[in-house]
Amino acid sequence: MAVSAYDLTGRTAFVTGAAGGIGRASAILLARAGATVHCADLDMSGLDETARNIKEAGGTAHLHHVDVTDRHRLRRAVASCERLDVMAAIAGIMHSSPVLETRDDDLDRVLNVNFKGVLYACQEAARLMLARDSRGSIVTMASGAVDTGGPGLLCYGASKAAVVQLTKTLATEVGRHGIRVNAVAPGWIRTPMTDRHDTEAQAHTESLMARMSPLGRVGEPEDIAHAVLYLASDASAFTTGQILRPNGGVTMPW
């Protein structure tokens, strides 16, 4: 396939969670592919650094101080785009607690960010694309947690499973308008969200995940950014309603 299939010159992308980790890596890579990138996050210092990286490489970035759980602020940010070709709904949070110790406010907080925040981003992006009669690609961020059970991951896993269902359902509803909707479900990725305060525990977890992978390593944010770029670009023009799993092979079916 020609490299030009990944060229996003003249297109506009909106990335939530762009202040760090997978969101930052995706925003930078989309800009390198030629897109004008709108970067949204609550962390303004992180956004500034992302924008600096994009601009130093010759790209174009616009910043939005946005809480993805605030539908109205997110709507205004998305509507400020002159056009919208790509929505990458990446913002998310982690929470860990045993099922029997999970509190209502834990579940509500994680679902609000990881599911409702993604839902709002998808809704606003699809509405704008439909209103302007433009084709586009919506990319959501799921997780390898949707394929396996894990102690302490009820809230996180449930929120990401909901993202998968949203992705598939929305794909069936907007596909006839030329809008594609796909999800990325990463394995263990070395990001600020997966950092542990206990460095020994962090090293143990990364070592375990690396041993589980046939590739013998954990992932980096750039590994997932390339999956986002693929789904954002014409290289995936016949792909919708799919869950792409860049996880080092840790969840291959038996």
Tab-separated table of C-alpha atoms in Angstrom:
chain	number	residue	atom	x	y	z
A	1	MET	CA	0.000	0.000	0.000
A	2	ALA	CA	1.302	3.430	-0.877
A	3	VAL	CA	2.608	5.530	1.994
A	4	SER	CA	0.346	8.355	0.776
A	5	ALA	CA	-2.612	6.452	2.240
A	6	TYR	CA	-1.401	7.713	5.628
A	7	ASP	CA	-1.122	11.342	4.474
A	8	LEU	CA	-3.483	13.598	6.444
A	9	THR	CA	-2.454	16.859	4.811
A	10	GLY	CA	-5.376	19.299	4.768
A	11	ARG	CA	-7.332	17.371	7.386
A	12	THR	CA	-8.230	18.267	10.953
A	13	ALA	CA	-8.014	15.962	13.952
A	14	PHE	CA	-9.338	16.434	17.480
A	15	VAL	CA	-7.564	14.478	20.221
A	16	THR	CA	-8.771	14.217	23.812
A	17	GLY	CA	-6.280	13.292	26.507
A	18	ALA	CA	-3.564	14.986	24.461
A	19	ALA	CA	-1.516	16.249	27.410
A	20	GLY	CA	0.433	13.030	27.838
A	21	GLY	CA	0.829	9.322	27.222
A	22	ILE	CA	-1.026	7.784	24.297
A	23	GLY	CA	-2.963	11.000	23.643
A	24	ARG	CA	0.188	13.069	23.272
A	25	ALA	CA	1.913	10.477	21.097
A	26	SER	CA	-1.169	10.260	18.870
A	27	ALA	CA	-1.515	14.029	18.527
A	28	ILE	CA	2.153	14.349	17.569
A	29	LEU	CA	1.978	11.521	15.021
A	30	LEU	CA	-1.237	12.817	13.442
A	31	ALA	CA	0.436	16.214	13.084
A	32	ARG	CA	3.507	14.587	11.515
A	33	ALA	CA	1.143	12.980	8.992
A	34	GLY	CA	-0.018	16.471	8.010
A	35	ALA	CA	-3.151	17.035	10.086
A	36	THR	CA	-4.020	20.215	11.935
A	37	VAL	CA	-4.480	18.885	15.450
A	38	HIS	CA	-6.819	20.216	18.133
A	39	CYS	CA	-5.471	19.013	21.493
A	40	ALA	CA	-7.851	18.790	24.451
A	41	ASP	CA	-7.136	18.018	28.093
A	42	LEU	CA	-7.474	19.328	31.649
A	43	ASP	CA	-3.688	19.505	32.045
A	44	MET	CA	-2.664	22.798	30.443
A	45	SER	CA	1.058	22.390	31.141
A	46	GLY	CA	0.971	19.005	29.450
A	47	LEU	CA	-0.961	20.475	26.528
A	48	ASP	CA	1.613	23.222	26.163
A	49	GLU	CA	4.369	20.626	25.924
A	50	THR	CA	2.431	18.612	23.344
A	51	ALA	CA	1.848	21.744	21.262
A	52	ARG	CA	5.509	22.696	21.530
A	53	ASN	CA	6.535	19.277	20.225
A	54	ILE	CA	4.115	19.576	17.311
A	55	LYS	CA	5.116	23.112	16.383
A	56	GLU	CA	8.856	22.453	16.644
A	57	ALA	CA	8.358	19.724	14.031
A	58	GLY	CA	6.550	22.168	11.748
A	59	GLY	CA	3.007	21.102	12.584
A	60	THR	CA	-0.094	23.026	13.615
A	61	ALA	CA	-1.768	22.619	17.008
A	62	HIS	CA	-4.690	24.294	18.759
A	63	LEU	CA	-5.245	23.848	22.495
A	64	HIS	CA	-8.501	23.353	24.405
A	65	HIS	CA	-8.667	23.300	28.200
A	66	VAL	CA	-11.523	20.811	28.431
A	67	ASP	CA	-12.956	18.333	30.910
A	68	VAL	CA	-14.390	15.574	28.706
A	69	THR	CA	-17.173	14.972	31.224
A	70	ASP	CA	-18.465	18.506	30.561
A	71	ARG	CA	-20.559	18.004	27.446
A	72	HIS	CA	-21.115	21.709	26.828
A	73	ARG	CA	-17.448	22.716	26.976
A	74	LEU	CA	-16.511	19.767	24.802
A	75	ARG	CA	-19.200	20.729	22.298
A	76	ARG	CA	-17.854	24.273	22.041
A	77	ALA	CA	-14.311	22.998	21.566
A	78	VAL	CA	-15.289	20.581	18.798
A	79	ALA	CA	-17.522	23.165	17.110
A	80	SER	CA	-14.573	25.562	16.937
A	81	CYS	CA	-12.972	23.321	14.302
A	82	GLU	CA	-13.491	24.694	10.799
A	83	ARG	CA	-13.706	21.112	9.648
A	84	LEU	CA	-13.347	17.765	11.383
A	85	ASP	CA	-11.969	14.654	9.745
A	86	VAL	CA	-10.693	12.684	12.736
A	87	MET	CA	-11.829	12.359	16.332
A	88	ALA	CA	-9.466	10.429	18.603
A	89	ALA	CA	-11.253	10.024	21.952
A	90	ILE	CA	-8.344	8.948	24.132
A	91	ALA	CA	-8.818	10.659	27.508
A	92	GLY	CA	-9.191	8.169	30.334
A	93	ILE	CA	-8.364	7.401	33.948
A	94	MET	CA	-7.364	4.292	35.870
A	95	HIS	CA	-8.885	2.959	39.074
A	96	SER	CA	-8.239	-0.255	40.956
A	97	SER	CA	-10.295	-1.763	43.772
A	98	PRO	CA	-11.628	-5.239	44.591
A	99	VAL	CA	-15.248	-5.773	43.569
A	100	LEU	CA	-16.400	-6.067	47.178
A	101	GLU	CA	-14.708	-2.788	48.074
A	102	THR	CA	-15.796	-0.766	45.048
A	103	ARG	CA	-17.801	2.306	46.027
A	104	ASP	CA	-20.462	4.103	44.021
A	105	ASP	CA	-18.306	7.196	43.627
A	106	ASP	CA	-15.417	5.081	42.288
A	107	LEU	CA	-17.617	3.562	39.610
A	108	ASP	CA	-19.302	6.869	38.764
A	109	ARG	CA	-15.992	8.710	38.387
A	110	VAL	CA	-14.469	6.111	36.075
A	111	LEU	CA	-17.601	5.704	33.962
A	112	ASN	CA	-17.972	9.482	33.669
A	113	VAL	CA	-14.493	9.904	32.193
A	114	ASN	CA	-13.863	6.627	30.390
A	115	PHE	CA	-17.328	6.057	28.959
A	116	LYS	CA	-19.373	9.248	29.062
A	117	GLY	CA	-16.374	11.349	28.040
A	118	VAL	CA	-15.838	9.116	25.024
A	119	LEU	CA	-19.567	9.084	24.252
A	120	TYR	CA	-19.723	12.894	24.285
A	121	ALA	CA	-16.676	13.156	22.014
A	122	CYS	CA	-18.164	10.656	19.576
A	123	GLN	CA	-21.542	12.380	19.562
A	124	GLU	CA	-20.130	15.846	18.959
A	125	ALA	CA	-17.758	14.610	16.257
A	126	ALA	CA	-20.431	12.635	14.409
A	127	ARG	CA	-22.919	15.513	14.605
A	128	LEU	CA	-20.383	17.935	13.170
A	129	MET	CA	-19.396	15.549	10.380
A	130	LEU	CA	-23.054	14.957	9.504
A	131	ALA	CA	-23.923	18.661	9.606
A	132	ARG	CA	-21.087	19.459	7.218
A	133	ASP	CA	-21.724	16.390	5.064
A	134	SER	CA	-18.136	15.237	5.457
A	135	ARG	CA	-16.699	11.781	5.766
A	136	GLY	CA	-14.517	11.070	8.739
A	137	SER	CA	-12.970	8.631	11.169
A	138	ILE	CA	-13.749	8.308	14.862
A	139	VAL	CA	-11.220	6.386	16.952
A	140	THR	CA	-11.996	5.385	20.531
A	141	MET	CA	-9.652	3.991	23.162
A	142	ALA	CA	-10.648	0.666	24.711
A	143	SER	CA	-8.233	-1.658	26.535
A	144	GLY	CA	-6.941	-5.187	26.678
A	145	ALA	CA	-8.940	-5.345	29.918
A	146	VAL	CA	-12.055	-6.023	27.822
A	147	ASP	CA	-10.648	-9.437	26.844
A	148	THR	CA	-9.569	-10.725	30.250
A	149	GLY	CA	-10.611	-10.533	33.852
A	150	GLY	CA	-8.179	-9.013	36.306
A	151	PRO	CA	-8.291	-8.379	40.048
A	152	GLY	CA	-9.172	-4.807	40.866
A	153	LEU	CA	-10.192	-3.839	37.335
A	154	LEU	CA	-13.991	-3.900	37.564
A	155	CYS	CA	-14.533	-0.143	37.100
A	156	TYR	CA	-11.862	0.270	34.444
A	157	GLY	CA	-12.740	-2.890	32.527
A	158	ALA	CA	-16.475	-2.182	32.597
A	159	SER	CA	-15.926	1.344	31.296
A	160	LYS	CA	-13.763	0.088	28.440
A	161	ALA	CA	-16.240	-2.683	27.585
A	162	ALA	CA	-18.871	0.035	27.296
A	163	VAL	CA	-16.567	1.891	24.877
A	164	VAL	CA	-16.371	-1.232	22.722
A	165	GLN	CA	-20.165	-1.468	22.571
A	166	LEU	CA	-20.429	2.248	21.775
A	167	THR	CA	-17.888	1.846	18.973
A	168	LYS	CA	-19.715	-1.046	17.328
A	169	THR	CA	-23.158	0.510	17.691
A	170	LEU	CA	-22.162	3.923	16.377
A	171	ALA	CA	-20.366	2.301	13.439
A	172	THR	CA	-23.642	0.692	12.343
A	173	GLU	CA	-25.499	3.983	12.593
A	174	VAL	CA	-23.199	6.376	10.755
A	175	GLY	CA	-21.444	4.126	8.266
A	176	ARG	CA	-23.865	4.964	5.461
A	177	HIS	CA	-22.746	8.590	5.781
A	178	GLY	CA	-19.119	7.668	5.175
A	179	ILE	CA	-18.113	7.908	8.844
A	180	ARG	CA	-15.995	5.080	10.219
A	181	VAL	CA	-15.812	4.197	13.927
A	182	ASN	CA	-13.152	1.895	15.363
A	183	ALA	CA	-11.482	1.242	18.705
A	184	VAL	CA	-7.920	0.548	19.785
A	185	ALA	CA	-7.520	-1.895	22.688
A	186	PRO	CA	-3.914	-1.634	23.891
A	187	GLY	CA	-2.103	-4.089	26.071
A	188	TRP	CA	0.210	-2.886	28.852
A	189	ILE	CA	1.654	0.459	27.761
A	190	ARG	CA	4.306	2.390	29.662
A	191	THR	CA	2.512	5.691	30.344
A	192	PRO	CA	1.998	8.039	33.314
A	193	MET	CA	-1.354	6.304	33.915
A	194	THR	CA	0.316	2.916	34.429
A	195	ASP	CA	3.159	4.265	36.568
A	196	ARG	CA	3.115	2.975	40.122
A	197	HIS	CA	4.222	4.914	43.160
A	198	ASP	CA	5.938	1.700	44.258
A	199	THR	CA	8.747	1.380	41.709
A	200	GLU	CA	9.434	-2.216	42.717
A	201	ALA	CA	5.817	-3.197	42.051
A	202	GLN	CA	5.923	-1.297	38.755
A	203	ALA	CA	9.033	-3.152	37.652
A	204	HIS	CA	7.488	-6.480	38.647
A	205	THR	CA	4.302	-5.779	36.658
A	206	GLU	CA	6.203	-4.685	33.559
A	207	SER	CA	8.448	-7.745	33.779
A	208	LEU	CA	5.401	-10.013	34.030
A	209	MET	CA	3.652	-8.371	31.076
A	210	ALA	CA	6.816	-8.546	28.989
A	211	ARG	CA	7.120	-12.287	29.683
A	212	MET	CA	3.507	-12.792	28.601
A	213	SER	CA	4.188	-11.179	25.227
A	214	PRO	CA	5.755	-13.206	22.402
A	215	LEU	CA	7.648	-9.999	21.583
A	216	GLY	CA	9.192	-9.940	25.042
A	217	ARG	CA	8.401	-6.313	25.892
A	218	VAL	CA	5.704	-3.933	27.038
A	219	GLY	CA	4.328	-1.244	24.757
A	220	GLU	CA	5.202	2.420	24.375
A	221	PRO	CA	2.718	5.234	23.606
A	222	GLU	CA	4.110	5.479	20.070
A	223	ASP	CA	3.092	1.857	19.419
A	224	ILE	CA	-0.529	2.811	19.999
A	225	ALA	CA	-0.238	6.122	18.166
A	226	HIS	CA	0.562	4.221	14.977
A	227	ALA	CA	-2.647	2.213	15.406
A	228	VAL	CA	-4.566	5.470	15.816
A	229	LEU	CA	-2.952	6.891	12.677
A	230	TYR	CA	-3.871	3.767	10.712
A	231	LEU	CA	-7.530	4.013	11.738
A	232	ALA	CA	-7.576	7.768	11.117
A	233	SER	CA	-6.154	7.472	7.622
A	234	ASP	CA	-7.323	6.217	4.240
A	235	ALA	CA	-5.223	3.104	4.829
A	236	SER	CA	-8.199	1.776	6.824
A	237	ALA	CA	-10.891	3.006	4.415
A	238	PHE	CA	-12.719	-0.372	4.499
A	239	THR	CA	-12.464	-0.806	8.266
A	240	THR	CA	-15.255	0.083	10.672
A	241	GLY	CA	-16.762	-1.341	13.842
A	242	GLN	CA	-13.487	-3.113	14.605
A	243	ILE	CA	-11.342	-3.438	17.719
A	244	LEU	CA	-7.625	-3.214	16.912
A	245	ARG	CA	-5.493	-4.940	19.545
A	246	PRO	CA	-1.861	-3.765	19.639
A	247	ASN	CA	-0.931	-5.720	22.760
A	248	GLY	CA	2.221	-7.636	21.953
A	249	GLY	CA	0.240	-10.816	21.402
A	250	VAL	CA	-0.777	-11.350	25.025
A	251	THR	CA	-4.451	-12.123	24.253
A	252	MET	CA	-4.144	-14.384	21.222
A	253	PRO	CA	-6.995	-16.943	21.225
A	254	TRP	CA	-6.009	-20.512	21.947
